[in-house]
mmCIF file of C-alpha atoms and ligand atoms in Angstrom:
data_model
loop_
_atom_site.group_PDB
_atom_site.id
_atom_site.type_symbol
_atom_site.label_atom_id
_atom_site.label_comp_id
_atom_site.label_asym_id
_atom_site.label_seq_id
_atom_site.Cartn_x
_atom_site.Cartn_y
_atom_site.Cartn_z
ATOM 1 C CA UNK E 1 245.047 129.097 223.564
ATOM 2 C CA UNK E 2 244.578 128.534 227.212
ATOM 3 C CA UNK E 3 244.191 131.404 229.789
ATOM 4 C CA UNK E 4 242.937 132.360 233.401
ATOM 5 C CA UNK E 5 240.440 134.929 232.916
ATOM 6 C CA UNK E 6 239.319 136.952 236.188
ATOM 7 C CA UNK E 7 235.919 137.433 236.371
ATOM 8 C CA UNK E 8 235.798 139.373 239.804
ATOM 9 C CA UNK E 9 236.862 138.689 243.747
ATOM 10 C CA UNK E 10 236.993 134.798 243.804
ATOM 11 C CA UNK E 11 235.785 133.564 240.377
ATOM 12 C CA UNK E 12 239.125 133.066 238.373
ATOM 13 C CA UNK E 13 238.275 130.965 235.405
ATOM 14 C CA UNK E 14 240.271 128.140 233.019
ATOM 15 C CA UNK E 15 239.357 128.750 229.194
ATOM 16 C CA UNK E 16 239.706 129.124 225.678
ATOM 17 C CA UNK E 17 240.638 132.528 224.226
ATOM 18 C CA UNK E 18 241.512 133.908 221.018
ATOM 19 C CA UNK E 19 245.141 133.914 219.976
ATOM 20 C CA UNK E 20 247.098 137.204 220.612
ATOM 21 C CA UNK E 21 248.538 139.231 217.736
ATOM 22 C CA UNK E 22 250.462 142.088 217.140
ATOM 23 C CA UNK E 23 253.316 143.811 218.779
ATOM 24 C CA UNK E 24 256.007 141.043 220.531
ATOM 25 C CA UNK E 25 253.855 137.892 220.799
ATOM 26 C CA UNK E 26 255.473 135.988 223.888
ATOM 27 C CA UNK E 27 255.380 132.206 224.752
ATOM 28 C CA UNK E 28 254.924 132.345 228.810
ATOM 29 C CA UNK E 29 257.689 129.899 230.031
ATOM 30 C CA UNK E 30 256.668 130.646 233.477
ATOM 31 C CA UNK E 31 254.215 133.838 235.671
ATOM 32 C CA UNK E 32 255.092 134.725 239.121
ATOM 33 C CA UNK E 33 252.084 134.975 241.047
ATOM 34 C CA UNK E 34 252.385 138.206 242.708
ATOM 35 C CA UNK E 35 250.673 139.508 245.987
ATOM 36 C CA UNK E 36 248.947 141.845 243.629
ATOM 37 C CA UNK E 37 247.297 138.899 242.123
ATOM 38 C CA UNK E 38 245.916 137.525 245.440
ATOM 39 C CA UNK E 39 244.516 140.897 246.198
ATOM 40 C CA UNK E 40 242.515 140.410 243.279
ATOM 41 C CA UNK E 41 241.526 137.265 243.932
ATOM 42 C CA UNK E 42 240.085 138.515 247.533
ATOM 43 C CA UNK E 43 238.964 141.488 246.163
ATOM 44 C CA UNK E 44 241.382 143.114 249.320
ATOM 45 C CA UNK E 45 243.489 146.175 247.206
ATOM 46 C CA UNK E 46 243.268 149.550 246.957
ATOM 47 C CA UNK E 47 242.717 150.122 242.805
ATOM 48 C CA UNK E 48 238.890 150.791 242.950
ATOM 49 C CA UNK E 49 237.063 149.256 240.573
ATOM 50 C CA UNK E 50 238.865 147.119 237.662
ATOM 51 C CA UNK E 51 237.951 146.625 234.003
ATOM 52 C CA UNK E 52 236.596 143.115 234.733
ATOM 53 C CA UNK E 53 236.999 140.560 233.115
ATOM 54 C CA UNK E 54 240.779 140.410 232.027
ATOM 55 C CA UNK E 55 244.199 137.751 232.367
ATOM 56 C CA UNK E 56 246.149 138.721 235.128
ATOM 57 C CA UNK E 57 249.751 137.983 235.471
ATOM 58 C CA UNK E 58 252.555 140.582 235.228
ATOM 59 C CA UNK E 59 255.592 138.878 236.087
ATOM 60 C CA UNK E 60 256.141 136.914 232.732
ATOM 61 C CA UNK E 61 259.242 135.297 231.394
ATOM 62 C CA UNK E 62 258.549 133.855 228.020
ATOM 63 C CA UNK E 63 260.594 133.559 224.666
ATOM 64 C CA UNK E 64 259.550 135.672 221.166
ATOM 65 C CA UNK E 65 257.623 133.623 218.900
ATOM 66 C CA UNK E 66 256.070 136.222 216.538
ATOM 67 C CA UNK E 67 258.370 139.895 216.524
ATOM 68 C CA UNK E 68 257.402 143.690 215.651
ATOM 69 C CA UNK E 69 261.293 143.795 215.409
ATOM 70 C CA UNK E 70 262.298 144.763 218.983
ATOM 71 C CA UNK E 71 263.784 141.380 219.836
ATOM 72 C CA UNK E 72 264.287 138.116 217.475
ATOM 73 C CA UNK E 73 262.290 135.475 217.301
ATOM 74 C CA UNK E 74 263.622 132.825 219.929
ATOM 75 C CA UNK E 75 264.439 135.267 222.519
ATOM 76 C CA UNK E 76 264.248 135.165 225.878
ATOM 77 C CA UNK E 77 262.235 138.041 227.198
ATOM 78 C CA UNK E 78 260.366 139.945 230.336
ATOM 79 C CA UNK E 79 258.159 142.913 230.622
ATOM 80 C CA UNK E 80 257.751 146.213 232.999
ATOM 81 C CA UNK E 81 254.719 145.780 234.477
ATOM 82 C CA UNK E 82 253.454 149.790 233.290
ATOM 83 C CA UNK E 83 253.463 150.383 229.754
ATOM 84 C CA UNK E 84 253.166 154.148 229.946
ATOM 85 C CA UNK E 85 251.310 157.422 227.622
ATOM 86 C CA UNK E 86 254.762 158.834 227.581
ATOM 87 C CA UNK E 87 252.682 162.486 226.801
ATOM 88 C CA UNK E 88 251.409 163.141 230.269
ATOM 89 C CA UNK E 89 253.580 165.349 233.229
ATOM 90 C CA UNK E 90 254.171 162.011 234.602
ATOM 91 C CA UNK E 91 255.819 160.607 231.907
ATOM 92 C CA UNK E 92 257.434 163.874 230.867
ATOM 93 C CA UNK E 93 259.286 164.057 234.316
ATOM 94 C CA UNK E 94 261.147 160.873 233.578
ATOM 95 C CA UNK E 95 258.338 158.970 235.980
ATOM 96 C CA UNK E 96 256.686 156.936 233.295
ATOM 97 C CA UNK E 97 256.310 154.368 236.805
ATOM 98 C CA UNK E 98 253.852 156.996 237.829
ATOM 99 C CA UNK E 99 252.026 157.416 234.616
ATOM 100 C CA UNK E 100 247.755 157.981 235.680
ATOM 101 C CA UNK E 101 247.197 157.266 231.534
ATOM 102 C CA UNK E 102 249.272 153.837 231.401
ATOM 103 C CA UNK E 103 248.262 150.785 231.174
ATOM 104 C CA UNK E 104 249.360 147.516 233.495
ATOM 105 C CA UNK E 105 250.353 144.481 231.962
ATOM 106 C CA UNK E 106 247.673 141.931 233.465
ATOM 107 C CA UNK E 107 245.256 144.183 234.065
ATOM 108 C CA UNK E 108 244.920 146.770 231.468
ATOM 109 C CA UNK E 109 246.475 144.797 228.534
ATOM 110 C CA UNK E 110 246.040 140.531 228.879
ATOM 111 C CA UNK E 111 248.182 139.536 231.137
ATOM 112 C CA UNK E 112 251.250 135.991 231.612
ATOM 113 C CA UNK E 113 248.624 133.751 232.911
ATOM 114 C CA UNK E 114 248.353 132.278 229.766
ATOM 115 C CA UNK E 115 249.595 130.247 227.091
ATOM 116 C CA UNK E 116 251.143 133.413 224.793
ATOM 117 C CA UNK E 117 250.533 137.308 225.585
ATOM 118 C CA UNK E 118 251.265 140.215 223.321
ATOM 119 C CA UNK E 119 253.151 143.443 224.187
ATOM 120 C CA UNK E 120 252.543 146.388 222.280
ATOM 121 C CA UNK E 121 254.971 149.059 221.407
ATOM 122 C CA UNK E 122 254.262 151.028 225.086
ATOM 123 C CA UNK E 123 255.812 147.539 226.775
ATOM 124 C CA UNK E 124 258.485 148.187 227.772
ATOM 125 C CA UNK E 125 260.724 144.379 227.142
ATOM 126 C CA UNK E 126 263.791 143.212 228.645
ATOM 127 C CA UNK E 127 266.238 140.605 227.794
ATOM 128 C CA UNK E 128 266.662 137.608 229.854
ATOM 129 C CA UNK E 129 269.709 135.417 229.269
ATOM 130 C CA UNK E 130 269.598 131.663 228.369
ATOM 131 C CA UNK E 131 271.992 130.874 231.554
ATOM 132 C CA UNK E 132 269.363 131.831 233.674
ATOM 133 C CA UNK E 133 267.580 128.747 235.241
ATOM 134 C CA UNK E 134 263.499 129.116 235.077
ATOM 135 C CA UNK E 135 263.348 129.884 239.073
ATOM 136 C CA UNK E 136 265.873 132.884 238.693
ATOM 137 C CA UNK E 137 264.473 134.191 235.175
ATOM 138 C CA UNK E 138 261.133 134.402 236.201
ATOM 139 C CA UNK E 139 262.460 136.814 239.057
ATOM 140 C CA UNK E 140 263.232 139.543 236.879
ATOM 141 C CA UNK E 141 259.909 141.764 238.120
ATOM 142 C CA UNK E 142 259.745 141.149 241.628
ATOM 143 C CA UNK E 143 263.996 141.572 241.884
ATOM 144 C CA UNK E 144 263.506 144.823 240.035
ATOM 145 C CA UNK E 145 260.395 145.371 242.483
ATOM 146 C CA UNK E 146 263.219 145.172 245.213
ATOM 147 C CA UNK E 147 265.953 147.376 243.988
ATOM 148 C CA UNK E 148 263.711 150.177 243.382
ATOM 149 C CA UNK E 149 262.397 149.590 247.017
ATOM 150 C CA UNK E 150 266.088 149.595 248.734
ATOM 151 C CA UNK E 151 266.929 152.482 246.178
ATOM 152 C CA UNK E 152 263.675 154.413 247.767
ATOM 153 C CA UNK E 153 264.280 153.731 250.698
ATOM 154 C CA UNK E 154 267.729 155.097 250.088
ATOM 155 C CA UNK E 155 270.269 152.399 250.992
ATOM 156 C CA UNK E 156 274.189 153.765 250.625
ATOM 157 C CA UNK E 157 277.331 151.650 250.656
ATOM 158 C CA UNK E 158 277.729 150.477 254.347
ATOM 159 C CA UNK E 159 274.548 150.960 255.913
ATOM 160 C CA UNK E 160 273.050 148.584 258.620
ATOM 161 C CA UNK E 161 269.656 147.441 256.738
ATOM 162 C CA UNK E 162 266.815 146.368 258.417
ATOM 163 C CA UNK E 163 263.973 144.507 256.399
ATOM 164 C CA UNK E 164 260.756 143.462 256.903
ATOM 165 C CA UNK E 165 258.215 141.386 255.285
ATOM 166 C CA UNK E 166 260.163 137.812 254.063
ATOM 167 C CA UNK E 167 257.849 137.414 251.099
ATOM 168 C CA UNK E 168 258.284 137.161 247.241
ATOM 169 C CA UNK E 169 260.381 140.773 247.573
ATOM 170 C CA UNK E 170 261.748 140.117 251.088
ATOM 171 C CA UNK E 171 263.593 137.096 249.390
ATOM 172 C CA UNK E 172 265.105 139.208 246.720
ATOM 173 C CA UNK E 173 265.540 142.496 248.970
ATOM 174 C CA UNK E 174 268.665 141.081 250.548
ATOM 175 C CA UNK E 175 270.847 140.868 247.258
ATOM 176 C CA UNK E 176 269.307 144.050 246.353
ATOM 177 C CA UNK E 177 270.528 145.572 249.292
ATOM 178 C CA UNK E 178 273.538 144.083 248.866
ATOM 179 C CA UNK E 179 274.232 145.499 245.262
ATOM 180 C CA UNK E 180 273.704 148.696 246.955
ATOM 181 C CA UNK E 181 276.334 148.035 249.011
ATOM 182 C CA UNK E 182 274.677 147.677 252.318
ATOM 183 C CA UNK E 183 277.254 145.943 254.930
ATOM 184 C CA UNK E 184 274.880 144.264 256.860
ATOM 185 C CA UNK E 185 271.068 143.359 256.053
ATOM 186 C CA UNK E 186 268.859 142.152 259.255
ATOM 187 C CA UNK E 187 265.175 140.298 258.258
ATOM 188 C CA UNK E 188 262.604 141.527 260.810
ATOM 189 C CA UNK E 189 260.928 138.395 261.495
ATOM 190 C CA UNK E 190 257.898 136.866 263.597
ATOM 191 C CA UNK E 191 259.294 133.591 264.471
ATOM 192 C CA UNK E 192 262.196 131.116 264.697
ATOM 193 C CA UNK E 193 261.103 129.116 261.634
ATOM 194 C CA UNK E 194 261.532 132.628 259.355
ATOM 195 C CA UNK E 195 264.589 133.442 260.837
ATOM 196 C CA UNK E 196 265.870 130.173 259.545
ATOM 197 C CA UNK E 197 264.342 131.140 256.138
ATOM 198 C CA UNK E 198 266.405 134.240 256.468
ATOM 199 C CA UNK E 199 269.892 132.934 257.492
ATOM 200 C CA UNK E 200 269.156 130.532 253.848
ATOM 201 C CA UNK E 201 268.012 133.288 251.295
ATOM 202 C CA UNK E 202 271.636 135.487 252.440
ATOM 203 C CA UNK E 203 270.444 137.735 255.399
ATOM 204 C CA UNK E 204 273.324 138.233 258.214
ATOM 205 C CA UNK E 205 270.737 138.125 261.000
ATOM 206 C CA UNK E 206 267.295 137.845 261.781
ATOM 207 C CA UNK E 207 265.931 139.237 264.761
ATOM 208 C CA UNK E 208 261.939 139.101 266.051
ATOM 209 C CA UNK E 209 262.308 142.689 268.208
ATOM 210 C CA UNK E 210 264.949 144.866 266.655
ATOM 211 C CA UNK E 211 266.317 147.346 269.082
ATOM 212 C CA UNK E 212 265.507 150.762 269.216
ATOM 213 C CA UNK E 213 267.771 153.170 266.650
ATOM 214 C CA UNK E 214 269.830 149.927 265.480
ATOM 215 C CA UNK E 215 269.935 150.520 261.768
ATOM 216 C CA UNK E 216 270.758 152.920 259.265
ATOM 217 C CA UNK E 217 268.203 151.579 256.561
ATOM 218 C CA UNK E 218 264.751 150.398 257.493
ATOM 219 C CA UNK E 219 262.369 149.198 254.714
ATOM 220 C CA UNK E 220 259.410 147.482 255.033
ATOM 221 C CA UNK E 221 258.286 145.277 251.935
ATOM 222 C CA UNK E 222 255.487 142.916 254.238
ATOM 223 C CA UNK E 223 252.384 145.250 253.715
ATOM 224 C CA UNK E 224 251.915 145.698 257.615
ATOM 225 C CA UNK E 225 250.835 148.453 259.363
ATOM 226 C CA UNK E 226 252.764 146.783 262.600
ATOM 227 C CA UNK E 227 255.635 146.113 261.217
ATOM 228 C CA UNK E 228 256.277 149.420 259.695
ATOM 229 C CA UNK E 229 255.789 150.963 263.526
ATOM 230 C CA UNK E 230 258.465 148.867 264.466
ATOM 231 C CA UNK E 231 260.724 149.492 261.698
ATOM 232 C CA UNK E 232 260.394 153.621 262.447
ATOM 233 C CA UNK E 233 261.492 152.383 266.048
ATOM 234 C CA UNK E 234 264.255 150.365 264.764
ATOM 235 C CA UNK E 235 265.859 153.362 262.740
ATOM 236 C CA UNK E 236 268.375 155.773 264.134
ATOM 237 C CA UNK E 237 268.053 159.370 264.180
ATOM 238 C CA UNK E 238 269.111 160.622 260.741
ATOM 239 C CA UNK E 239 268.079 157.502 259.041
ATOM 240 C CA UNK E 240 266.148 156.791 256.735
ATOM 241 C CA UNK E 241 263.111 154.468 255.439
ATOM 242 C CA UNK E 242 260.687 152.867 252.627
ATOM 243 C CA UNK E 243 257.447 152.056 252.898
ATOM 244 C CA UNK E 244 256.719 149.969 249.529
ATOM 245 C CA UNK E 245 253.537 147.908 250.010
ATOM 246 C CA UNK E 246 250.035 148.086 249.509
ATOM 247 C CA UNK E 247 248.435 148.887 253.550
ATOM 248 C CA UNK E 248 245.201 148.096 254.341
ATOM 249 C CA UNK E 249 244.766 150.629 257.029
ATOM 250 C CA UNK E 250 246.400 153.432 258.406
ATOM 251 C CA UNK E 251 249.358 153.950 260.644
ATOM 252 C CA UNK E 252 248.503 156.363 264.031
ATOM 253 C CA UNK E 253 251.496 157.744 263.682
ATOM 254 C CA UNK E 254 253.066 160.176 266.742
ATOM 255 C CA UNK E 255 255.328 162.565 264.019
ATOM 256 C CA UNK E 256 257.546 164.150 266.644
ATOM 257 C CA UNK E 257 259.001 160.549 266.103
ATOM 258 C CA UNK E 258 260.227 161.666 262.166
ATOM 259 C CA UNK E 259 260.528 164.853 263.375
ATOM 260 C CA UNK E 260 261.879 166.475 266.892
ATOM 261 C CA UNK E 261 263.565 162.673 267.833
ATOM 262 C CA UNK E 262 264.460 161.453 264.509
ATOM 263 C CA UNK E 263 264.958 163.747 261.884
ATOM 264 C CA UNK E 264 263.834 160.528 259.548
ATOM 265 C CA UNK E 265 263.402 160.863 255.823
ATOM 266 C CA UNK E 266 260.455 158.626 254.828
ATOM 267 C CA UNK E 267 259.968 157.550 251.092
ATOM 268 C CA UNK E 268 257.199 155.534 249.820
ATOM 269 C CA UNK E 269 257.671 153.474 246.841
ATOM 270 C CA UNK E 270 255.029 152.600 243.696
ATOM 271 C CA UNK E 271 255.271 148.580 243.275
ATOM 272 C CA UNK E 272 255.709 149.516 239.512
ATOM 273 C CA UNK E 273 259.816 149.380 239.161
ATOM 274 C CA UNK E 274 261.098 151.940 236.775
ATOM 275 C CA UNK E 275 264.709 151.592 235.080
ATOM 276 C CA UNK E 276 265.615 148.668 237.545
ATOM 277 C CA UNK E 277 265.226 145.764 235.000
ATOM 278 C CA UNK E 278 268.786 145.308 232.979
ATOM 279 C CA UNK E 279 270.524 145.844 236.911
ATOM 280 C CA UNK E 280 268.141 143.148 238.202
ATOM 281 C CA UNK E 281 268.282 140.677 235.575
ATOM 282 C CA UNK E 282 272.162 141.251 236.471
ATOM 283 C CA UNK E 283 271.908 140.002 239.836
ATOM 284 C CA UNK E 284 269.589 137.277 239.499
ATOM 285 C CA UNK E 285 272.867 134.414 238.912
ATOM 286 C CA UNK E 286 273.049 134.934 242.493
ATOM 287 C CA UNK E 287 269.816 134.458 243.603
ATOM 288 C CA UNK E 288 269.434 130.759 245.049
ATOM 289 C CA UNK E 289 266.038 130.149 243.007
ATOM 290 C CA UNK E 290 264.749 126.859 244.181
ATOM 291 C CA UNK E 291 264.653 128.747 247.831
ATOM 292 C CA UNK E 292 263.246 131.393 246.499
ATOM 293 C CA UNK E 293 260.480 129.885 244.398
ATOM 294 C CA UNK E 294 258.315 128.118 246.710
ATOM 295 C CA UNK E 295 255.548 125.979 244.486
ATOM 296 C CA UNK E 296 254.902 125.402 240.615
ATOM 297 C CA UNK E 297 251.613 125.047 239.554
ATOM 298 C CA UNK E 298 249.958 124.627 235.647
ATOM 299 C CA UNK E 299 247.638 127.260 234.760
ATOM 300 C CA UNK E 300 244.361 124.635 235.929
ATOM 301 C CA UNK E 301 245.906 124.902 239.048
ATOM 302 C CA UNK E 302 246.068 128.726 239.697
ATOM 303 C CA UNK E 303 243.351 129.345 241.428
ATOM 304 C CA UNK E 304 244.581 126.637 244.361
ATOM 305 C CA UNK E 305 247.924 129.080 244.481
ATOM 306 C CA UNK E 306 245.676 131.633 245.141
ATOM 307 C CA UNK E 307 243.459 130.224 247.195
ATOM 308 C CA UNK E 308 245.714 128.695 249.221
ATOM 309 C CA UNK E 309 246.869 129.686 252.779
ATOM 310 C CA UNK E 310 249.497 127.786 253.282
ATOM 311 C CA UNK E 311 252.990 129.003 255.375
ATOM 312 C CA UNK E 312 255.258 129.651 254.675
ATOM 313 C CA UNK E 313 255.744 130.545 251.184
ATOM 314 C CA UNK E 314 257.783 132.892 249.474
ATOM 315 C CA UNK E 315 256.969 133.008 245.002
ATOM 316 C CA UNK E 316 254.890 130.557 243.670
ATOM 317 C CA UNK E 317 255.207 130.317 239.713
ATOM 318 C CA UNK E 318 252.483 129.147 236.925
ATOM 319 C CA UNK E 319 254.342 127.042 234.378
ATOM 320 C CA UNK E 320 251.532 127.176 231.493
HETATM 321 ZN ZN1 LIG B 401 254.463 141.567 241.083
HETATM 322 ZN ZN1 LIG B 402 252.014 159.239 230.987
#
């Protein structure tokens, strides 16, 4: 069948691999291409060194064409990106997310850039309904990516939510918020044409320079050191915020400002979504997907998604 096989930093190659067997085997209908994936195409993430060469691609949709008996043939189906030990503390806490044994799906085990992929019995599968068009189905990962980041970051019914980052998750962090039962959901932005970007994916406002102590909720999902100073500005006293990103530096922070003048609680979230899948399948009918997905590209043409620097752009998709 066909696959991308990463080689290393910049060499992301087109080929021929053996079929997969065993477990589910999965026709990919479409693979979100993930910031995760363009870290590993620059070589720019924190993970250390990787068991090159693999198939990346964790955020599969596909439908069941061989089964282990988990779901029929025919089915429409996604995966959790960790497929945990289940024997370690980790995993015997309930945190399976946090798992140091598990294995990723496109990384550890071959990944959705591909033709078919098989998921063992540690995969963790989800059903996807047939109503579903391709642009919202293939959202299932990243929207449970988002409601575990507003659930970190601890969003309650009626809180003023501030976001930042309008990316692949800041796109789906809105409805997430939403389902929370935030009242109102602000996108921190950097310029008029994302503010207009905002006002069309379902936030109430968009602002550039949120004022001081404005929100309840802060949560950054844009993987910048800046804007997470700003968003620890922008909540009140009492309030509370997520971090959920991968940072490529670190944040001088002054702490009397979570402490002595805030009184913030601060929760970092793990870009691995546990137990958010069946809720976020749920709420993708409401997701607008042909704003949300930004390009489609056939697997020859992966390596120009990820190559690519092009603005704006939200979730790009590989239809295989
Ligand atoms: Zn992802
Ligand atoms: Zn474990």
């Amino acid at each position: 069948m066909r696959a991308v096989l990463a080689h290393g930093p910049g060499d992301f190659r087109r080929l021929e691999v053996e079929e997969p067997t065993g477990g589910l085997v999965v026709a990919v209908e479409a693979a979100g291409v993930c910031a995760a994936d363009r870290m590993l195409w620059t070589g720019r993430h924190p993970w250390g060194e990787l068991a090159w060469p693999f198939i990346p691609g964790h955020e599969l949709l596909g439908r069941v064409v061989a089964t282990d008996g988990r779901l029929p043939v025919g089915a429409r189906v996604t995966a959790e990106v960790k497929l945990p030990c289940e024997a370690c503390p980790a995993c015997e806490r309930g945190q399976q997310h946090l798992c140091p044994r598990g294995l990723h799906l496109g990384s550890g085990i071959p990944g959705a850039f591909a033709e078919r992929v098989s998921l063992p019995a540690s995969a963790r599968v989800h059903a996807v309904p047939d109503a579903l068009s391709t642009r919202q189905a293939v959202l299932a990962e990243p929207m449970a990516c988002a409601l575990h980041a507003v659930r970190r970051a601890g969003v309650r019914p009626g809180d003023h939510v501030a976001v930042a980052g309008l990316g692949g998750l800041g796109a789906l962090a809105v409805q997430a918020a939403r389902a929370e039962g935030a009242a109102a959901v602000t996108a921190v932005v950097r310029g008029p044409h994302k503010a207009r970007l905002a006002r069309e994916l379902g936030y109430d406002d968009a602002t550039t320079d949120p004022a001081d102590g404005a929100y309840d909720v802060v949560l950054d999902v844009s993987g910048s050191v800046d804007a997470v100073a700003v968003l620890l500005r922008a909540v009140r006293p009492g309030g509370r915020a997520g971090v959920y990103g991968v940072y490529d530096r670190p944040l001088p922070l002054d702490l009397n400002l979570l402490a002595e003048f805030g009184e913030l609680t601060v929760a970092g979230g793990h870009l691995v979504a546990p137990g958010c899948f069946p809720e976020a399948i749920a709420l993708l009918s409401g997701v607008d997907g042909d704003v949300v997905v930004t390009g489609e590209h056939p697997l020859e043409r992966l390596v120009d998604a990820l190559a690519s620097t092009d603005r704006p752009r939200l979730k790009e998709i590989v239809l295989p």
